Tab-separated table of N, CA and C in Angstrom:
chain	number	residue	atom	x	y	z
A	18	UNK	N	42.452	33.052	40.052
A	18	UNK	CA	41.739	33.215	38.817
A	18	UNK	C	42.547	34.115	37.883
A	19	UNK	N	43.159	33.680	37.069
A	19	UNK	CA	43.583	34.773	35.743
A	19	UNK	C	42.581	35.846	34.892
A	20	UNK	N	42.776	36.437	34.791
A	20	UNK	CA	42.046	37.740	34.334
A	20	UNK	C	42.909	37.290	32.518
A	21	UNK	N	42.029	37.761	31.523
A	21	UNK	CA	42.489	37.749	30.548
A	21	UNK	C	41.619	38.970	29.385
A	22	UNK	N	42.031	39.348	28.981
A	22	UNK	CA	41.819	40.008	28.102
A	22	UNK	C	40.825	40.314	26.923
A	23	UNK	N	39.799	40.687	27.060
A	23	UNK	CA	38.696	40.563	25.736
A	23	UNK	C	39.293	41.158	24.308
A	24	UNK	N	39.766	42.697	24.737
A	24	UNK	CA	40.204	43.818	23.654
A	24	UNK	C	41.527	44.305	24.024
A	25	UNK	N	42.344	44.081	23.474
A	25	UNK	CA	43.565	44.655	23.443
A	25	UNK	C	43.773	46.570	23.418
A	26	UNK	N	43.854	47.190	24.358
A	26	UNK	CA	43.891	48.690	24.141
A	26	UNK	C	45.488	48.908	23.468
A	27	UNK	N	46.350	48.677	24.424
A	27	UNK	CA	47.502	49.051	24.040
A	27	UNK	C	48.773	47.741	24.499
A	28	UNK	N	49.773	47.738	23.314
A	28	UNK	CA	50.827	46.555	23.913
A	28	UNK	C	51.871	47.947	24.113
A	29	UNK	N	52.575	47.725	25.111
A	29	UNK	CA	54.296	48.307	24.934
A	29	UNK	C	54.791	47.378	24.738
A	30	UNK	N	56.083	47.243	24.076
A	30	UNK	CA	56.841	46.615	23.375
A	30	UNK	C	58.119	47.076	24.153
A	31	UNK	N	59.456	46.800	24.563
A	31	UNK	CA	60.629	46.973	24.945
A	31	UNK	C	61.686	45.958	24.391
A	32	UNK	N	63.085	46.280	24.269
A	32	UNK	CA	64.252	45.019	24.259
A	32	UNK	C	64.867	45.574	25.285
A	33	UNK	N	64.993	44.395	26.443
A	33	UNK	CA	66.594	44.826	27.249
A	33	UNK	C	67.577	44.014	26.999
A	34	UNK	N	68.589	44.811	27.107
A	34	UNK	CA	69.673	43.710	26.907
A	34	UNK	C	70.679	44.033	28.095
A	35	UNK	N	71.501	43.168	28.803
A	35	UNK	CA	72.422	43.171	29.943
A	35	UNK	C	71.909	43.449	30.912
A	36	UNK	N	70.906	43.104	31.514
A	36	UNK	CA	69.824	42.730	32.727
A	36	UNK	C	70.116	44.301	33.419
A	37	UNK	N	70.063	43.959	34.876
A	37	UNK	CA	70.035	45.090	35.242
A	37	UNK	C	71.805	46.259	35.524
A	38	UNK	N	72.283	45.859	34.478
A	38	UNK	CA	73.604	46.552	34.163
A	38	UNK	C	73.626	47.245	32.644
A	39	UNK	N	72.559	46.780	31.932
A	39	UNK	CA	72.452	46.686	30.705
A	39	UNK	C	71.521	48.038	30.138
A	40	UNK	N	70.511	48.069	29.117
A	40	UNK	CA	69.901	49.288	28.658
A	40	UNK	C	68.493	48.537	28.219
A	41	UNK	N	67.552	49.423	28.266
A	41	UNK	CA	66.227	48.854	27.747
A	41	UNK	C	65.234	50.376	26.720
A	42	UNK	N	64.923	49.953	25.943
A	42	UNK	CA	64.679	50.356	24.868
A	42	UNK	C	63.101	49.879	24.794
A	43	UNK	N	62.006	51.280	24.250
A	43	UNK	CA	60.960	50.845	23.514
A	43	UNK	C	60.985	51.079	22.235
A	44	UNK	N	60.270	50.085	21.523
A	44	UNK	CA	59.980	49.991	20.295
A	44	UNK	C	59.896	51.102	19.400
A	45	UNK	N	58.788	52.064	20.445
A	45	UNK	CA	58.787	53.412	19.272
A	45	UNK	C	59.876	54.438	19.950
A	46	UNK	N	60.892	54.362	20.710
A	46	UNK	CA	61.736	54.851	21.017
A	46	UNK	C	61.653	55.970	21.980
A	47	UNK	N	60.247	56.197	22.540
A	47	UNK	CA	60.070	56.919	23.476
A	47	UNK	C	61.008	56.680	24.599
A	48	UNK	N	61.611	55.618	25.483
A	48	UNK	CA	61.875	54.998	26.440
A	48	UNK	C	62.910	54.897	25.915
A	49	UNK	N	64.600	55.192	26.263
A	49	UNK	CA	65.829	54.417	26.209
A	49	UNK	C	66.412	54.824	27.422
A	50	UNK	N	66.353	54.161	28.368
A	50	UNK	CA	67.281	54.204	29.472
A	50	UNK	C	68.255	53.054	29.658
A	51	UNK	N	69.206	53.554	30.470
A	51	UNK	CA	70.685	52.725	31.183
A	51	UNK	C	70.177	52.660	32.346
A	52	UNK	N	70.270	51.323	32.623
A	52	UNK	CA	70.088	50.510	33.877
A	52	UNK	C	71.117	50.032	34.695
A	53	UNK	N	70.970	50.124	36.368
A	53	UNK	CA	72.302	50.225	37.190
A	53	UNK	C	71.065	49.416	38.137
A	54	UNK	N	72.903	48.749	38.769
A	54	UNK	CA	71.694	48.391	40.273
A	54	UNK	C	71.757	48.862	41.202
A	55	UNK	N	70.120	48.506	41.730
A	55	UNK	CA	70.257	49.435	42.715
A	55	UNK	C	70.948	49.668	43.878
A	56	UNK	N	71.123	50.882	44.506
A	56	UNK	CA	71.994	51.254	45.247
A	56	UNK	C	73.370	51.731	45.159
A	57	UNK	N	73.956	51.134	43.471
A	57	UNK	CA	75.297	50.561	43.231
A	57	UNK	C	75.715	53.042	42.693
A	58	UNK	N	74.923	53.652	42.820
A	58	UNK	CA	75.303	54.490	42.664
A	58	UNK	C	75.891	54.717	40.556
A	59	UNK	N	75.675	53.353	40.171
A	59	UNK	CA	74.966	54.020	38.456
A	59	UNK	C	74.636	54.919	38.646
A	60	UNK	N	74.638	55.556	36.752
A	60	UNK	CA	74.075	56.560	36.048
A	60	UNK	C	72.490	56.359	35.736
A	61	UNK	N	72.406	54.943	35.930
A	61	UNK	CA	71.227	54.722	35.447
A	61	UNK	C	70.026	54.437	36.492
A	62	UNK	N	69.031	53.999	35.895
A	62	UNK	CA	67.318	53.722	36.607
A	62	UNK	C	68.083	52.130	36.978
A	63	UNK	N	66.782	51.721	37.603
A	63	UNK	CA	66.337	50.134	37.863
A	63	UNK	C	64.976	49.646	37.641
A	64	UNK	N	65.397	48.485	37.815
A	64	UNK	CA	63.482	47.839	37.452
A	64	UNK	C	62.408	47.969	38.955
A	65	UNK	N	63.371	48.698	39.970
A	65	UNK	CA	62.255	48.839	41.194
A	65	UNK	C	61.760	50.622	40.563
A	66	UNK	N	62.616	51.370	40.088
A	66	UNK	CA	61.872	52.323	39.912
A	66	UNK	C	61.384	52.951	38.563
A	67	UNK	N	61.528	51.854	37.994
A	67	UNK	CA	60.316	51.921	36.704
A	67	UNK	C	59.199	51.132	36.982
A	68	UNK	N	59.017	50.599	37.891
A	68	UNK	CA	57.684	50.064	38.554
A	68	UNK	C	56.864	50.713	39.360
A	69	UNK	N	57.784	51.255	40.147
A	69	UNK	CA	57.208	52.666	40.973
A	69	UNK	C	56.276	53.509	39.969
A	70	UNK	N	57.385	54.095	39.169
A	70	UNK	CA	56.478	55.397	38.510
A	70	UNK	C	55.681	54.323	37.102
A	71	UNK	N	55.437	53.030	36.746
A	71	UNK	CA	54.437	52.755	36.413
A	71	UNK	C	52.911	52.528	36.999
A	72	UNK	N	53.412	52.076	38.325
A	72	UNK	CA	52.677	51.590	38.991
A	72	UNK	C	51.562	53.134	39.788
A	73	UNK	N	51.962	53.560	39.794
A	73	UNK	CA	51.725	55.087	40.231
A	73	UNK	C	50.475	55.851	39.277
A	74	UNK	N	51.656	55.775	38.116
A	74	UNK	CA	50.802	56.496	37.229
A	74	UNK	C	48.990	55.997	36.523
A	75	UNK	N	49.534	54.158	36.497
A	75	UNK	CA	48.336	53.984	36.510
A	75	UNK	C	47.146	53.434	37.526
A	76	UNK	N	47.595	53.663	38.832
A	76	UNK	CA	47.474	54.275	39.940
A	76	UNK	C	46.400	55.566	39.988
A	77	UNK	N	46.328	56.123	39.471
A	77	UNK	CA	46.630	57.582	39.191
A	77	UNK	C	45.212	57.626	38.582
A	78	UNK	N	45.170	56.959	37.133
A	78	UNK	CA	44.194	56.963	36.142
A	78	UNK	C	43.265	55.802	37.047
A	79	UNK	N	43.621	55.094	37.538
A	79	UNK	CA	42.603	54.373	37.939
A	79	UNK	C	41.320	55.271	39.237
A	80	UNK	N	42.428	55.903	40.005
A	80	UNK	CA	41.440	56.970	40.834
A	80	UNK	C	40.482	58.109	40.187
A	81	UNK	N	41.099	58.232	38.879
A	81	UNK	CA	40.166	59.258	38.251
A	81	UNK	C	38.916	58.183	37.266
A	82	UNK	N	38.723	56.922	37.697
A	82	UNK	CA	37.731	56.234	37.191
A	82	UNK	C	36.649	55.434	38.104
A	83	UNK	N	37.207	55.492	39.179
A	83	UNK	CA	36.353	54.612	40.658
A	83	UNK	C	34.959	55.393	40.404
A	84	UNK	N	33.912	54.615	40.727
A	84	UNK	CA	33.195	55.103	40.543
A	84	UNK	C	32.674	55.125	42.165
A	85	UNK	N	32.112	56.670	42.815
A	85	UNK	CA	32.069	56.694	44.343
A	85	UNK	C	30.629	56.564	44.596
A	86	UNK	N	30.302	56.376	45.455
A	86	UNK	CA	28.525	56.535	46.093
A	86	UNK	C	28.378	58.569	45.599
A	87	UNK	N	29.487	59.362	46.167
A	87	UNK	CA	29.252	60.536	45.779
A	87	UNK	C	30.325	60.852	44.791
A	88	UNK	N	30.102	61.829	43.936
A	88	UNK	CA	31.341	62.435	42.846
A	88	UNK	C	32.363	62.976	43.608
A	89	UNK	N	33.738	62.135	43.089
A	89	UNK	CA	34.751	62.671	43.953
A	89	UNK	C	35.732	63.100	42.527
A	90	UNK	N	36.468	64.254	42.433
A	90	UNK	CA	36.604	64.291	41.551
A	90	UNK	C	38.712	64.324	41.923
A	91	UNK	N	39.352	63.722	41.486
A	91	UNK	CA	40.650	63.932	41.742
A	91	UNK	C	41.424	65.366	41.598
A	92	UNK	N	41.813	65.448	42.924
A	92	UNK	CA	42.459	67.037	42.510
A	92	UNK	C	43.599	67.062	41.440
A	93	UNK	N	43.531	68.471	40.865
A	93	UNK	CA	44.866	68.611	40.139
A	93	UNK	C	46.073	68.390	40.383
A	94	UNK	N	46.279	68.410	42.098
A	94	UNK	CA	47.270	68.490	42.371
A	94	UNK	C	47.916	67.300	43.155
A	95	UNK	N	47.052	65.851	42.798
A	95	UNK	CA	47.492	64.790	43.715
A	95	UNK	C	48.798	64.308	43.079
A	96	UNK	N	49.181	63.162	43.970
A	96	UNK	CA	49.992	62.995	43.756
A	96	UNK	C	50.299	61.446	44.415
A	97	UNK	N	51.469	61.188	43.822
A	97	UNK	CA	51.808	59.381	44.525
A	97	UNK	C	53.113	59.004	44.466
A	98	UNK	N	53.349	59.180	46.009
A	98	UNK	CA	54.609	58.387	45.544
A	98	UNK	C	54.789	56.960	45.870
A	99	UNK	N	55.609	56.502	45.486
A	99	UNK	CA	55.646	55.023	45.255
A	99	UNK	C	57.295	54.052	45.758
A	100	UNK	N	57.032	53.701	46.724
A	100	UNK	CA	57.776	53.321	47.269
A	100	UNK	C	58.309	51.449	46.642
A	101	UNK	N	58.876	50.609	46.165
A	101	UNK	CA	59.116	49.690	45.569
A	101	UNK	C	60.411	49.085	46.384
A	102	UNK	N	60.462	48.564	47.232
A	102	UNK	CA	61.354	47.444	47.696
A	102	UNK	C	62.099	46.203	47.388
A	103	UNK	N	63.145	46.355	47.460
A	103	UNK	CA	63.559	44.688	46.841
A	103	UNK	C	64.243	44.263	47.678
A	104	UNK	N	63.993	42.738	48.427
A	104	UNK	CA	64.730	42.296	49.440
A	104	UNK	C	64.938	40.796	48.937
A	105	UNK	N	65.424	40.167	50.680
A	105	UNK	CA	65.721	38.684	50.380
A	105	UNK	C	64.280	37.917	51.269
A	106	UNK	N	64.257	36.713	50.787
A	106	UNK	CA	63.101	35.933	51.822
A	106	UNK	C	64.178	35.079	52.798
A	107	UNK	N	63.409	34.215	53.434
A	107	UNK	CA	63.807	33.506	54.689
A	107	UNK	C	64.660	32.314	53.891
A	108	UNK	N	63.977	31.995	52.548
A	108	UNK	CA	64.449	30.842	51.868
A	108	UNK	C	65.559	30.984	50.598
A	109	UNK	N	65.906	31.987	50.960
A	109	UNK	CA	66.925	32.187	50.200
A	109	UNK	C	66.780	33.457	48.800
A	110	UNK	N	65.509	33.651	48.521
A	110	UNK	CA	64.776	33.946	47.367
A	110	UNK	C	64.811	35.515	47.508
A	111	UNK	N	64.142	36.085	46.233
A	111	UNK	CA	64.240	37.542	46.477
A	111	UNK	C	62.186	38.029	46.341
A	112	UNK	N	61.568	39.189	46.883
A	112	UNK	CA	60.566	39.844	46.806
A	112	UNK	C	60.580	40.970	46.482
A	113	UNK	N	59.009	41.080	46.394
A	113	UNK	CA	59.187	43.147	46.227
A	113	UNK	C	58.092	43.100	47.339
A	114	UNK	N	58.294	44.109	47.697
A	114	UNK	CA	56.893	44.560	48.697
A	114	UNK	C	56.924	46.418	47.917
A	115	UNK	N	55.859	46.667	47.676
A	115	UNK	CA	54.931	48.275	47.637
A	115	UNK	C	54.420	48.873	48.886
A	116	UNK	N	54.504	50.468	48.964
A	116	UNK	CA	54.337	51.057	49.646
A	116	UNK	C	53.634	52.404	48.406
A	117	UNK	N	52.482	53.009	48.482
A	117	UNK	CA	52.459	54.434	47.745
A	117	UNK	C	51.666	55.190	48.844
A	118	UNK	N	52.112	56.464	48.974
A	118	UNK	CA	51.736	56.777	49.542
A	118	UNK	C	51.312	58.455	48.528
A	119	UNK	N	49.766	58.242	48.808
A	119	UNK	CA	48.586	59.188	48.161
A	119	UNK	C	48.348	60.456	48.789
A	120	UNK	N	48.356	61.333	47.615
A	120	UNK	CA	48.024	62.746	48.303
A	120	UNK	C	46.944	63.954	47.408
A	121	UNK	N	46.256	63.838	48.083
A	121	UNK	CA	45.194	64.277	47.561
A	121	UNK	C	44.195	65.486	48.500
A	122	UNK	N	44.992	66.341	48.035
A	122	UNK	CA	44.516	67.691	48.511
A	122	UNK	C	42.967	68.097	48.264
A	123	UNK	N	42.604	69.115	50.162
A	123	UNK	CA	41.357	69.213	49.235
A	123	UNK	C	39.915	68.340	49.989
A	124	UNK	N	40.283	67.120	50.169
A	124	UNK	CA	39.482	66.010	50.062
A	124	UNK	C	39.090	65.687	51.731
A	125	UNK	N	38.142	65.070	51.948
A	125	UNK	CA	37.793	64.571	53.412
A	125	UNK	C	38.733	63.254	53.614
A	126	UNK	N	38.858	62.496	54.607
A	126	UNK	CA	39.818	61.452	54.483
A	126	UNK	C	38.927	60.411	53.954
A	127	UNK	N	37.709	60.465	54.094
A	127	UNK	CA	36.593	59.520	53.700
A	127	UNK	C	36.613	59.649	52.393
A	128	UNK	N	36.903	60.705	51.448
A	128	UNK	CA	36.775	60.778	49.700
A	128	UNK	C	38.198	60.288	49.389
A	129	UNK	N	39.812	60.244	50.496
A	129	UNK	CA	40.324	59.913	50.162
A	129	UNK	C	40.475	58.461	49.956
A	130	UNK	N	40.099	57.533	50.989
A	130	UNK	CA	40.411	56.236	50.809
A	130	UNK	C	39.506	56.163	50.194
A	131	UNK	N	37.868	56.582	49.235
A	131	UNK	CA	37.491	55.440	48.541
A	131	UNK	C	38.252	55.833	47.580
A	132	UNK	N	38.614	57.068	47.396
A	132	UNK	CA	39.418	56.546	46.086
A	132	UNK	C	40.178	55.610	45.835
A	133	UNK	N	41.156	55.271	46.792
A	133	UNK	CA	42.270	54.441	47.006
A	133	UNK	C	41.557	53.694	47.144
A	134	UNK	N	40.507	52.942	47.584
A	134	UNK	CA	40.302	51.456	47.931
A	134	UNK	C	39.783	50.847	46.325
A	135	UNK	N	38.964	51.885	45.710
A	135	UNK	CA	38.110	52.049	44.395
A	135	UNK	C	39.724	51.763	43.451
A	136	UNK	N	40.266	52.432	43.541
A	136	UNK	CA	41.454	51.809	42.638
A	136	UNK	C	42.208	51.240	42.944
A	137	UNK	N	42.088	50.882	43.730
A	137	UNK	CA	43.422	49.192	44.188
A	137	UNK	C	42.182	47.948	43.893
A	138	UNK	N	40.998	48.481	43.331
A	138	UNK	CA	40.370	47.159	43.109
A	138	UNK	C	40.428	47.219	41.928
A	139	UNK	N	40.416	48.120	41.092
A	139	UNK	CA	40.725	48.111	39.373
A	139	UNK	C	41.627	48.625	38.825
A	140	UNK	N	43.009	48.905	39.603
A	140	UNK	CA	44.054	49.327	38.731
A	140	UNK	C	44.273	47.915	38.162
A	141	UNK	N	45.382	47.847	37.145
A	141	UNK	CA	46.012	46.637	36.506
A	141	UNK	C	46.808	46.191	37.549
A	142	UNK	N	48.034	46.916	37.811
A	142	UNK	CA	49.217	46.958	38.282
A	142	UNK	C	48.827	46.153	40.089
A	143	UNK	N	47.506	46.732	40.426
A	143	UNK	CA	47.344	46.382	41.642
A	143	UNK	C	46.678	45.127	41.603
A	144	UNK	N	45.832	44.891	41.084
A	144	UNK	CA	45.198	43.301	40.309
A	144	UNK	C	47.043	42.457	39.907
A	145	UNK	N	47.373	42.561	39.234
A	145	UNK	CA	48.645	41.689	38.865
A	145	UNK	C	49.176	41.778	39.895
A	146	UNK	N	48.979	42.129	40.967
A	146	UNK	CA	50.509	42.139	42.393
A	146	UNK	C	49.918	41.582	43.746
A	147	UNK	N	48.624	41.407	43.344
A	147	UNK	CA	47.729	41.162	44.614
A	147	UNK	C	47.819	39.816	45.143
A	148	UNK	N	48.117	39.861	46.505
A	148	UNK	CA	48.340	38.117	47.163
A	148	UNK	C	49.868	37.858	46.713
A	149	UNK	N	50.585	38.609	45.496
A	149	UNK	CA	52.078	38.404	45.588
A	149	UNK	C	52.684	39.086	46.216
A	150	UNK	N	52.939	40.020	46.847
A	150	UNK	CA	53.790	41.031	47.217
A	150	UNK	C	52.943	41.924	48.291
A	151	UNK	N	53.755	41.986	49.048
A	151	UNK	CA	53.029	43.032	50.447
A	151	UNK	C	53.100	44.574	49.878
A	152	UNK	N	51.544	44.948	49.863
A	152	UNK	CA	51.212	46.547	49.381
A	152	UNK	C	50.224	47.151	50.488
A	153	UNK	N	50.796	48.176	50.830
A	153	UNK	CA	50.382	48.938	51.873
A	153	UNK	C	50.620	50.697	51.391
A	154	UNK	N	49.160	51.296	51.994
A	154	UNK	CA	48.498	52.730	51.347
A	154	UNK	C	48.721	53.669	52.399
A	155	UNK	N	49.117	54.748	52.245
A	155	UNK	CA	49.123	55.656	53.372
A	155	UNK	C	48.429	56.803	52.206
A	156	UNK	N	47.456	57.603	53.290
A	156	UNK	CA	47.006	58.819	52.366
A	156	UNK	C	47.114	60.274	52.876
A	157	UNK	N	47.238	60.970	52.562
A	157	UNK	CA	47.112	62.811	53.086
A	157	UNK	C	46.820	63.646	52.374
């Protein structure tokens, strides 16, 4: 089922140019990074870890919106890291598989996963990746 859009909150806008050797740029110029591949020991990022720390962050905002049976309130001090993989398949092809692993001080392990379960059902990032790509949660 495609999910589509009623109200538009926000577009980002980017140009890349020279794939992942190349530079990518946002519109209002917040964003200009040099892109390397990965592993290759570049100066620059890649597209596995600008997915990470997108994916994270709104990650992130989505746990501070789950709504729980009890008020759980996200500590100040959580945190996510985000693990982003890029491999080969059996058929020749390439994947990503996710890994984040949640930390959320503070909390019973029971306030931790609903958070996590509460926002892997309404982040974006986790909705757009779901049934494509192997994502797996570790929490502490």
């Amino acid at each position: 089922m495609t999910r589509t859009i009623d109200k538009v909150l926000y577009t980002g806008s980017t140009l890349t140019t020279g794939g992942r050797d190349g530079t990518g740029k946002s519109s209002d110029g917040a964003l200009d990074v040099r892109l390397s591949l990965p592993g290759s020991g570049g100066a620059g990022t890649n597209p596995e870890q600008l997915l990470a720390v997108g994916w994270s962050a709104c990650f992130m905002g989505a746990m501070r919106r789950v709504k729980t049976a009890e008020p759980i309130r996200v500590p100040d001090d959580a945190s996510i890291q985000a693990d982003i993989s890029l491999g080969t398949t059996a058929d020749g092809g390439f994947a990503l598989a996710a890994k984040l692993h949640v930390t959320l001080p503070g909390l019973t392990e029971a306030q931790k996963w609903a958070l996590v379960d509460g926002a892997h059902q309404i982040c974006p990032y986790s909705l757009a990746t779901r049934g494509n790509i192997e994502v797996a949660f570790t929490v502490a």
